[in-house]
């Protein structure tokens, strides 16, 4: 299996050729098939003798890849798309070919060094101290959970008599915060945001005071603010909430999985004032920082606190901790890890940070221009001016059925992927623009079908 023979060499060329075509040409949109359809086309792929590399690659190219939507297609605007840069995609191939271990300094010093410089860029943009640091984890869900676990461990040390812990977050916070509370078996106070859906310090302060006075032995150990909600891109009052949390010895976590990428965009940077007060923050380079899946940057103001909570102790691991070096495994809920921050690092190092700011501003400008087109469209109504790069709107007179039918047809016609979302129980449409290849002409084409 491991022998490098002529068949492997030929396969290597085929794989590189396929990757090159994927990079060079516009990505196909494609779309899902049913398990039955796929079985009819692919059959049983796991066999005693094996299909051989060439045949298996053909099967992937002709059947399986075509049943996967290209998340970097310029008219994929649903959920949060991806937009990995050419450099990051190419380097992902290198990471895959290198058998790097990203969990410890002993094994992956060079990789960890580079990942840490990429984390430093984000940390500096946020205004955290030089002692801040963290790790790239799989996604925002894991980043939020790891940060909150560190926060609770720290609170348990400070307040040993507390019986029940709670997280305070906006009712608009991402589902992963509720999931974290469930996994951790802690309570969650969902605080009502203001009319603009942004969480304000006054509501947080009174919710925390009310909860703690009504429940003896209970305490709020963390407040989560969102730096760009997934549905609408709304940013909570980071400065007010952060100041309140800092003053009251409550951990301040900023969930910026989508939005904090825009820390590098001067036009919107002031919206994130107060992020420098965070005890921890996350941002997913696989969302709006042009990196491939799966990479979430998790950064702690004081990484020592996180290490206390997350370090795994075992006899066989002792040589790793004894050397006093930076082991990424120690800063989240994981041990073995792929050096998943490297594609992001490579692209950032190769292109320079100015290119990142420019690409970010481009997506923000397309979002603004899209909002203008929507406002002028006779059938459409803008939900609000976009704060970042998410544009939400409605089609006059439509209910869920019409939205779903339109969305299905848009994909079936291979024009784009735009799925309905909800707001106050009512259907809306939203464009999440994170791809610098998404041009205003692409938006106009989609709008012409409405
Ligand atoms: C996407 C998102 C998450 C979850 O991140 P994953 O990488 O999908 O796990 C968490 N919070 C916010 C605000 C998000 O937009």
Short mmCIF file of C-alpha atoms and ligand atoms in Angstrom, two decimals:
data_model
loop_
_atom_site.label_atom_id
_atom_site.label_comp_id
_atom_site.label_asym_id
_atom_site.label_seq_id
_atom_site.Cartn_x
_atom_site.Cartn_y
_atom_site.Cartn_z
CA UNK A 1 0.00 0.00 0.00
CA UNK A 2 2.80 2.45 0.79
CA UNK A 3 5.14 1.58 -1.98
CA UNK A 4 5.86 4.42 -4.35
CA UNK A 5 5.52 2.65 -7.66
CA UNK A 6 4.58 3.78 -11.13
CA UNK A 7 0.87 3.46 -10.36
CA UNK A 8 1.18 5.80 -7.39
CA UNK A 9 3.14 8.23 -9.49
CA UNK A 10 0.50 8.22 -12.21
CA UNK A 11 -2.18 8.70 -9.57
CA UNK A 12 -0.27 11.63 -8.10
CA UNK A 13 -0.34 13.32 -11.50
CA UNK A 14 -4.06 12.67 -11.88
CA UNK A 15 -4.78 14.07 -8.43
CA UNK A 16 -2.73 17.20 -9.11
CA UNK A 17 -4.34 17.63 -12.51
CA UNK A 18 -7.81 17.38 -10.99
CA UNK A 19 -6.89 19.89 -8.28
CA UNK A 20 -5.47 22.25 -10.87
CA UNK A 21 -8.62 22.15 -12.98
CA UNK A 22 -10.71 22.72 -9.86
CA UNK A 23 -8.57 25.79 -9.09
CA UNK A 24 -8.33 27.19 -12.60
CA UNK A 25 -11.89 26.89 -13.86
CA UNK A 26 -14.98 28.32 -12.27
CA UNK A 27 -16.20 25.82 -9.68
CA UNK A 28 -19.35 23.93 -10.70
CA UNK A 29 -22.33 24.55 -8.40
CA UNK A 30 -23.64 20.93 -8.43
CA UNK A 31 -26.16 19.61 -5.93
CA UNK A 32 -27.25 16.69 -3.77
CA UNK A 33 -28.67 13.34 -4.87
CA UNK A 34 -30.55 10.73 -2.87
CA UNK A 35 -28.72 7.72 -1.40
CA UNK A 36 -30.57 5.53 -3.93
CA UNK A 37 -29.46 7.68 -6.86
CA UNK A 38 -25.89 7.62 -5.61
CA UNK A 39 -25.96 3.87 -5.09
CA UNK A 40 -27.24 3.38 -8.60
CA UNK A 41 -24.29 5.41 -9.90
CA UNK A 42 -21.50 4.37 -7.54
CA UNK A 43 -22.52 0.96 -6.23
CA UNK A 44 -20.56 -0.58 -3.42
CA UNK A 45 -17.20 1.15 -3.30
CA UNK A 46 -15.70 -0.91 -0.48
CA UNK A 47 -14.62 -4.22 -1.92
CA UNK A 48 -12.22 -6.98 -0.98
CA UNK A 49 -9.85 -6.41 -3.88
CA UNK A 50 -10.15 -2.61 -4.04
CA UNK A 51 -11.07 -0.56 -7.10
CA UNK A 52 -7.60 0.84 -7.65
CA UNK A 53 -6.59 4.48 -7.33
CA UNK A 54 -7.47 5.52 -10.86
CA UNK A 55 -10.95 3.98 -10.82
CA UNK A 56 -11.71 5.33 -7.37
CA UNK A 57 -10.63 8.83 -8.37
CA UNK A 58 -12.80 8.62 -11.48
CA UNK A 59 -15.73 7.60 -9.30
CA UNK A 60 -15.12 10.61 -7.08
CA UNK A 61 -14.79 13.02 -9.99
CA UNK A 62 -17.74 11.74 -12.00
CA UNK A 63 -20.23 10.82 -9.29
CA UNK A 64 -19.41 11.88 -5.74
CA UNK A 65 -17.95 15.34 -6.34
CA UNK A 66 -20.92 16.18 -8.54
CA UNK A 67 -23.23 15.41 -5.63
CA UNK A 68 -21.45 18.00 -3.46
CA UNK A 69 -22.21 21.70 -3.75
CA UNK A 70 -19.11 23.86 -4.29
CA UNK A 71 -19.26 26.11 -1.25
CA UNK A 72 -16.87 28.52 -2.96
CA UNK A 73 -19.12 29.07 -5.97
CA UNK A 74 -19.60 32.85 -6.34
CA UNK A 75 -23.38 32.45 -6.30
CA UNK A 76 -23.42 30.15 -3.28
CA UNK A 77 -24.78 32.75 -0.85
CA UNK A 78 -26.66 30.58 1.65
CA UNK A 79 -25.68 29.84 5.27
CA UNK A 80 -22.07 31.06 5.45
CA UNK A 81 -20.22 30.08 2.25
CA UNK A 82 -16.50 29.46 2.02
CA UNK A 83 -13.97 31.24 -0.15
CA UNK A 84 -10.55 29.66 0.26
CA UNK A 85 -7.83 31.54 -1.57
CA UNK A 86 -5.74 29.76 -4.20
CA UNK A 87 -2.74 29.85 -1.89
CA UNK A 88 -4.66 28.31 1.00
CA UNK A 89 -6.08 25.52 -1.17
CA UNK A 90 -2.67 24.67 -2.60
CA UNK A 91 -1.09 24.61 0.80
CA UNK A 92 -3.85 22.36 2.10
CA UNK A 93 -2.47 19.81 -0.36
CA UNK A 94 0.97 20.25 1.19
CA UNK A 95 -0.40 19.83 4.69
CA UNK A 96 -2.14 16.66 3.55
CA UNK A 97 1.05 15.33 2.01
CA UNK A 98 3.22 16.09 5.03
CA UNK A 99 1.93 13.95 7.92
CA UNK A 100 2.32 16.89 10.27
CA UNK A 101 1.28 16.51 13.89
CA UNK A 102 -0.09 19.78 15.18
CA UNK A 103 -0.69 18.84 18.79
CA UNK A 104 2.72 19.38 20.33
CA UNK A 105 5.80 21.55 19.94
CA UNK A 106 8.05 18.49 20.10
CA UNK A 107 6.50 16.99 16.99
CA UNK A 108 5.30 20.05 15.08
CA UNK A 109 7.40 23.03 16.21
CA UNK A 110 7.64 24.60 12.75
CA UNK A 111 3.95 24.22 12.04
CA UNK A 112 2.93 25.46 15.48
CA UNK A 113 5.26 28.46 15.19
CA UNK A 114 3.61 29.46 11.92
CA UNK A 115 0.07 28.86 13.20
CA UNK A 116 0.88 31.00 16.23
CA UNK A 117 1.98 33.90 14.04
CA UNK A 118 -1.35 33.74 12.22
CA UNK A 119 -3.15 33.71 15.57
CA UNK A 120 -1.04 36.69 16.64
CA UNK A 121 -2.28 38.70 13.67
CA UNK A 122 -5.88 38.19 14.78
CA UNK A 123 -5.02 38.78 18.41
CA UNK A 124 -3.27 42.06 17.56
CA UNK A 125 -6.20 43.19 15.40
CA UNK A 126 -8.44 42.59 18.39
CA UNK A 127 -6.09 44.53 20.66
CA UNK A 128 -5.38 41.66 23.05
CA UNK A 129 -2.11 41.71 25.02
CA UNK A 130 1.05 40.02 23.71
CA UNK A 131 0.58 37.25 26.28
CA UNK A 132 -2.63 36.17 24.52
CA UNK A 133 -2.60 32.96 22.54
CA UNK A 134 -4.61 29.97 21.50
CA UNK A 135 -5.11 27.30 18.94
CA UNK A 136 -6.91 26.49 15.72
CA UNK A 137 -9.77 24.09 16.40
CA UNK A 138 -12.22 22.41 14.07
CA UNK A 139 -14.96 25.05 14.06
CA UNK A 140 -16.76 27.72 15.98
CA UNK A 141 -18.81 25.18 17.87
CA UNK A 142 -15.70 23.57 19.31
CA UNK A 143 -14.08 26.96 19.88
CA UNK A 144 -17.03 28.28 21.87
CA UNK A 145 -17.25 25.10 23.94
CA UNK A 146 -13.53 25.03 24.71
CA UNK A 147 -13.53 28.70 25.75
CA UNK A 148 -16.55 28.25 28.00
CA UNK A 149 -15.09 25.13 29.62
CA UNK A 150 -11.94 27.15 30.45
CA UNK A 151 -14.13 29.95 31.80
CA UNK A 152 -16.03 27.62 34.11
CA UNK A 153 -12.88 25.90 35.38
CA UNK A 154 -11.53 29.34 36.26
CA UNK A 155 -14.76 30.33 38.00
CA UNK A 156 -14.85 27.08 39.99
CA UNK A 157 -11.44 27.93 41.39
CA UNK A 158 -12.48 31.45 42.33
CA UNK A 159 -15.88 30.50 43.77
CA UNK A 160 -15.66 26.95 45.19
CA UNK A 161 -19.07 27.14 46.92
CA UNK A 162 -21.23 27.76 43.86
CA UNK A 163 -23.65 24.92 43.13
CA UNK A 164 -24.99 25.86 39.73
CA UNK A 165 -23.40 27.80 36.90
CA UNK A 166 -24.91 29.84 34.11
CA UNK A 167 -23.90 31.51 30.86
CA UNK A 168 -25.54 34.78 29.84
CA UNK A 169 -25.98 35.36 26.11
CA UNK A 170 -28.29 37.09 23.70
CA UNK A 171 -31.44 35.33 22.59
CA UNK A 172 -29.92 35.90 19.13
CA UNK A 173 -26.69 34.04 20.01
CA UNK A 174 -25.61 31.16 17.79
CA UNK A 175 -27.06 27.71 18.44
CA UNK A 176 -23.60 26.45 19.40
CA UNK A 177 -23.75 28.49 22.64
CA UNK A 178 -26.92 26.67 23.67
CA UNK A 179 -25.31 23.42 22.65
CA UNK A 180 -22.26 24.22 24.80
CA UNK A 181 -24.48 24.93 27.80
CA UNK A 182 -26.18 21.59 27.28
CA UNK A 183 -22.91 19.66 26.97
CA UNK A 184 -21.54 21.39 30.07
CA UNK A 185 -24.81 20.94 31.98
CA UNK A 186 -24.99 24.62 32.90
CA UNK A 187 -27.91 27.00 32.64
CA UNK A 188 -28.19 29.63 29.97
CA UNK A 189 -29.81 33.03 30.45
CA UNK A 190 -31.08 34.16 27.09
CA UNK A 191 -31.22 37.93 27.32
CA UNK A 192 -33.49 39.94 25.07
CA UNK A 193 -31.61 42.21 22.67
CA UNK A 194 -32.79 45.69 21.74
CA UNK A 195 -35.12 46.55 18.86
CA UNK A 196 -32.12 46.40 16.50
CA UNK A 197 -31.34 42.88 17.78
CA UNK A 198 -28.09 43.95 19.39
CA UNK A 199 -27.48 42.90 23.00
CA UNK A 200 -27.03 45.85 25.36
CA UNK A 201 -25.24 46.01 28.69
CA UNK A 202 -28.26 47.27 30.68
CA UNK A 203 -30.28 44.15 29.80
CA UNK A 204 -27.34 41.88 30.57
CA UNK A 205 -26.69 43.55 33.92
CA UNK A 206 -30.28 43.28 35.07
CA UNK A 207 -30.63 39.68 33.87
CA UNK A 208 -27.48 38.65 35.77
CA UNK A 209 -28.58 40.50 38.94
CA UNK A 210 -32.08 39.01 38.78
CA UNK A 211 -30.81 35.45 38.20
CA UNK A 212 -28.28 35.55 41.02
CA UNK A 213 -30.66 37.14 43.54
CA UNK A 214 -33.47 34.72 42.78
CA UNK A 215 -31.29 31.62 42.81
CA UNK A 216 -29.11 31.21 45.90
CA UNK A 217 -25.84 29.39 45.16
CA UNK A 218 -26.12 30.07 41.42
CA UNK A 219 -23.69 32.26 39.51
CA UNK A 220 -23.14 33.56 35.99
CA UNK A 221 -19.57 32.59 35.06
CA UNK A 222 -19.50 33.84 31.47
CA UNK A 223 -21.15 36.39 29.23
CA UNK A 224 -21.12 35.66 25.54
CA UNK A 225 -21.42 38.55 23.12
CA UNK A 226 -21.69 38.01 19.40
CA UNK A 227 -19.45 39.89 16.99
CA UNK A 228 -21.65 39.49 13.95
CA UNK A 229 -24.70 37.23 14.20
CA UNK A 230 -24.94 34.53 11.58
CA UNK A 231 -28.42 35.44 10.41
CA UNK A 232 -28.04 39.22 10.06
CA UNK A 233 -24.47 40.18 10.99
CA UNK A 234 -25.51 42.17 14.05
CA UNK A 235 -22.87 43.11 16.60
CA UNK A 236 -23.61 43.29 20.32
CA UNK A 237 -22.45 46.20 22.50
CA UNK A 238 -19.00 44.69 23.01
CA UNK A 239 -17.60 47.66 24.90
CA UNK A 240 -20.47 48.02 27.36
CA UNK A 241 -20.85 44.30 28.00
CA UNK A 242 -17.09 43.73 28.19
CA UNK A 243 -16.66 46.54 30.71
CA UNK A 244 -19.48 45.15 32.85
CA UNK A 245 -18.08 41.61 32.71
CA UNK A 246 -14.52 42.74 33.52
CA UNK A 247 -15.73 44.82 36.49
CA UNK A 248 -17.75 41.94 37.91
CA UNK A 249 -15.15 39.22 37.45
CA UNK A 250 -17.27 37.42 34.84
CA UNK A 251 -15.54 35.82 31.84
CA UNK A 252 -16.17 37.79 28.64
CA UNK A 253 -16.30 35.63 25.52
CA UNK A 254 -16.82 37.08 22.05
CA UNK A 255 -18.26 34.71 19.46
CA UNK A 256 -17.03 36.17 16.22
CA UNK A 257 -17.03 32.98 14.16
CA UNK A 258 -18.34 34.87 11.17
CA UNK A 259 -17.94 38.56 11.93
CA UNK A 260 -14.61 39.07 13.68
CA UNK A 261 -12.90 38.40 10.36
CA UNK A 262 -13.83 42.02 9.62
CA UNK A 263 -11.42 43.23 12.30
CA UNK A 264 -9.06 43.68 9.36
CA UNK A 265 -11.53 45.86 7.44
CA UNK A 266 -10.94 49.53 8.44
CA UNK A 267 -14.43 50.61 7.32
CA UNK A 268 -16.17 48.50 9.97
CA UNK A 269 -13.44 48.06 12.60
CA UNK A 270 -15.03 50.60 15.02
CA UNK A 271 -18.13 48.37 15.28
CA UNK A 272 -15.97 45.90 17.22
CA UNK A 273 -14.68 48.36 19.83
CA UNK A 274 -14.60 46.56 23.17
CA UNK A 275 -13.41 43.27 21.69
CA UNK A 276 -10.08 44.08 23.37
CA UNK A 277 -11.80 43.41 26.71
CA UNK A 278 -12.43 39.76 25.81
CA UNK A 279 -11.11 36.92 27.96
CA UNK A 280 -11.54 34.72 24.91
CA UNK A 281 -12.72 35.07 21.34
CA UNK A 282 -13.20 32.95 18.27
CA UNK A 283 -13.19 33.59 14.54
CA UNK A 284 -13.47 31.00 11.76
CA UNK A 285 -10.97 31.61 8.95
CA UNK A 286 -12.99 29.02 7.02
CA UNK A 287 -15.87 31.50 6.88
CA UNK A 288 -14.69 34.97 5.92
CA UNK A 289 -10.89 34.77 5.98
CA UNK A 290 -10.36 32.82 2.78
CA UNK A 291 -9.22 29.55 4.33
CA UNK A 292 -10.48 26.03 3.63
CA UNK A 293 -12.47 23.99 6.15
CA UNK A 294 -11.92 23.38 8.96
CA UNK A 295 -10.34 26.16 10.95
CA UNK A 296 -11.50 28.20 13.92
CA UNK A 297 -9.04 30.51 15.66
CA UNK A 298 -9.61 30.31 19.42
CA UNK A 299 -7.70 32.95 21.38
CA UNK A 300 -7.45 33.48 25.13
CA UNK A 301 -6.33 36.63 26.89
CA UNK A 302 -4.62 34.40 29.47
CA UNK A 303 -3.76 31.03 27.91
CA UNK A 304 -2.52 29.68 31.26
CA UNK A 305 -6.13 29.52 32.46
CA UNK A 306 -7.09 27.50 29.41
CA UNK A 307 -4.17 25.15 29.84
CA UNK A 308 -5.20 24.43 33.43
CA UNK A 309 -8.62 23.41 32.17
CA UNK A 310 -7.61 21.47 29.06
CA UNK A 311 -4.20 19.84 29.64
CA UNK A 312 -4.57 16.06 29.40
CA UNK A 313 -2.34 14.19 31.81
CA UNK A 314 -1.07 10.70 31.04
CA UNK A 315 2.19 8.91 31.67
CA UNK A 316 2.86 8.57 27.96
CA UNK A 317 2.32 12.29 27.38
CA UNK A 318 4.63 13.55 30.12
CA UNK A 319 7.66 14.25 27.92
CA UNK A 320 5.50 16.73 25.98
CA UNK A 321 4.61 18.89 28.94
CA UNK A 322 7.98 18.70 30.68
CA UNK A 323 9.77 20.78 28.08
CA UNK A 324 7.71 23.90 28.87
CA UNK A 325 6.95 24.49 25.20
CA UNK A 326 3.69 25.58 23.60
CA UNK A 327 1.53 22.54 22.90
CA UNK A 328 -1.66 23.40 20.98
CA UNK A 329 -3.35 20.32 22.42
CA UNK A 330 -3.44 22.04 25.80
CA UNK A 331 -5.80 24.83 24.80
CA UNK A 332 -9.00 23.09 23.72
CA UNK A 333 -10.93 19.84 23.97
CA UNK A 334 -8.75 17.70 21.76
CA UNK A 335 -5.42 15.91 21.71
CA UNK A 336 -4.43 14.79 18.23
CA UNK A 337 -4.84 17.63 15.82
CA UNK A 338 -4.16 18.39 12.19
CA UNK A 339 -2.11 21.56 11.69
CA UNK A 340 -5.31 23.04 10.32
CA UNK A 341 -4.25 26.63 10.69
CA UNK A 342 -1.44 26.22 8.15
CA UNK A 343 -3.41 26.78 4.92
CA UNK A 344 -4.63 30.07 6.44
CA UNK A 345 -1.12 30.96 7.59
CA UNK A 346 0.42 30.21 4.19
CA UNK A 347 -2.05 32.39 2.34
CA UNK A 348 -1.72 35.23 4.85
CA UNK A 349 2.08 35.04 4.74
CA UNK A 350 2.19 34.85 0.94
CA UNK A 351 -0.38 37.54 0.15
CA UNK A 352 0.25 39.92 3.03
CA UNK A 353 -2.32 41.43 5.34
CA UNK A 354 -3.11 44.38 3.02
CA UNK A 355 -4.61 41.97 0.49
CA UNK A 356 -6.81 40.57 3.25
CA UNK A 357 -8.14 44.00 4.18
CA UNK A 358 -8.80 44.75 0.51
CA UNK A 359 -10.63 41.49 -0.15
CA UNK A 360 -12.70 42.02 2.99
CA UNK A 361 -13.67 45.56 1.95
CA UNK A 362 -14.64 44.23 -1.47
CA UNK A 363 -17.16 41.81 -0.01
CA UNK A 364 -18.54 44.56 2.22
CA UNK A 365 -18.93 46.84 -0.80
CA UNK A 366 -20.74 44.15 -2.80
CA UNK A 367 -23.08 43.67 0.17
CA UNK A 368 -23.83 47.42 0.20
CA UNK A 369 -24.41 47.47 -3.55
CA UNK A 370 -26.67 44.43 -3.25
CA UNK A 371 -28.73 46.23 -0.60
CA UNK A 372 -29.14 49.14 -3.02
CA UNK A 373 -30.35 46.86 -5.82
CA UNK A 374 -32.81 45.22 -3.45
CA UNK A 375 -34.14 48.59 -2.24
CA UNK A 376 -34.78 49.56 -5.89
CA UNK A 377 -36.37 46.22 -6.82
CA UNK A 378 -40.17 46.52 -7.17
CA UNK A 379 -40.87 43.12 -5.55
CA UNK A 380 -38.38 43.19 -2.72
CA UNK A 381 -37.97 44.81 0.66
CA UNK A 382 -34.74 45.18 2.57
CA UNK A 383 -34.94 43.94 6.19
CA UNK A 384 -32.16 46.35 7.23
CA UNK A 385 -29.04 47.99 5.86
CA UNK A 386 -26.27 45.39 6.11
CA UNK A 387 -23.92 45.93 9.05
CA UNK A 388 -21.25 43.61 7.69
CA UNK A 389 -21.72 41.43 4.61
CA UNK A 390 -25.10 39.77 5.18
CA UNK A 391 -28.00 41.22 3.23
CA UNK A 392 -31.48 40.20 4.41
CA UNK A 393 -34.67 40.92 2.49
CA UNK A 394 -38.16 39.68 1.73
CA UNK A 395 -40.19 39.11 -1.43
CA UNK A 396 -43.53 40.90 -1.23
CA UNK A 397 -46.49 38.54 -0.99
CA UNK A 398 -44.51 35.33 -0.57
CA UNK A 399 -44.88 32.69 2.14
CA UNK A 400 -42.60 29.76 3.06
CA UNK A 401 -43.84 27.64 0.14
CA UNK A 402 -42.97 30.21 -2.50
CA UNK A 403 -39.55 30.87 -0.96
CA UNK A 404 -38.75 27.15 -0.82
CA UNK A 405 -39.91 26.55 -4.37
CA UNK A 406 -37.88 29.49 -5.66
CA UNK A 407 -34.77 28.33 -3.78
CA UNK A 408 -35.11 24.77 -5.11
CA UNK A 409 -35.48 26.06 -8.65
CA UNK A 410 -32.48 28.38 -8.34
CA UNK A 411 -30.33 25.36 -7.47
CA UNK A 412 -31.97 23.06 -10.02
CA UNK A 413 -31.26 25.68 -12.70
CA UNK A 414 -27.66 25.78 -11.42
CA UNK A 415 -27.84 29.54 -10.94
CA UNK A 416 -27.03 29.72 -7.25
CA UNK A 417 -27.73 28.57 -3.74
CA UNK A 418 -29.85 30.92 -1.63
CA UNK A 419 -31.99 29.34 1.07
CA UNK A 420 -34.76 30.99 3.08
CA UNK A 421 -34.13 31.85 6.70
CA UNK A 422 -36.52 33.02 9.42
CA UNK A 423 -37.01 36.25 11.30
CA UNK A 424 -39.70 36.46 13.99
CA UNK A 425 -41.13 33.28 12.55
CA UNK A 426 -41.50 34.86 9.11
CA UNK A 427 -39.47 33.76 6.09
CA UNK A 428 -36.69 35.98 4.74
CA UNK A 429 -33.97 35.60 2.18
CA UNK A 430 -30.38 36.38 2.94
CA UNK A 431 -27.18 36.71 0.95
CA UNK A 432 -24.04 35.97 2.97
CA UNK A 433 -21.23 37.51 0.94
CA UNK A 434 -17.80 36.29 1.98
CA UNK A 435 -16.37 35.53 -1.45
CA UNK A 436 -14.42 38.25 -3.28
CA UNK A 437 -15.40 36.49 -6.54
CA UNK A 438 -19.04 37.26 -5.88
CA UNK A 439 -19.66 40.28 -8.11
CA UNK A 440 -22.63 42.62 -8.17
CA UNK A 441 -23.54 41.09 -11.56
CA UNK A 442 -23.98 37.73 -9.80
CA UNK A 443 -26.33 39.35 -7.33
CA UNK A 444 -28.26 41.07 -10.13
CA UNK A 445 -28.68 37.74 -11.92
CA UNK A 446 -30.22 36.15 -8.84
CA UNK A 447 -32.42 39.19 -8.17
CA UNK A 448 -33.77 39.03 -11.72
CA UNK A 449 -35.42 35.71 -10.81
CA UNK A 450 -37.43 37.35 -8.03
C1 LIG B 1 -20.86 29.62 12.20
C2 LIG B 1 -20.97 30.14 13.57
C3 LIG B 1 -20.68 29.32 14.68
C4 LIG B 1 -20.37 27.87 14.53
O1 LIG B 1 -19.17 27.67 13.85
P1 LIG B 1 -18.87 26.26 13.13
O2 LIG B 1 -17.52 26.50 12.54
O3 LIG B 1 -19.95 26.06 12.12
O4 LIG B 1 -18.90 25.22 14.20
C5 LIG B 1 -20.74 29.89 15.93
N1 LIG B 1 -21.07 31.19 16.09
C6 LIG B 1 -21.34 32.00 15.07
C7 LIG B 1 -21.70 33.42 15.32
C8 LIG B 1 -21.31 31.50 13.76
O5 LIG B 1 -21.59 32.31 12.73
#
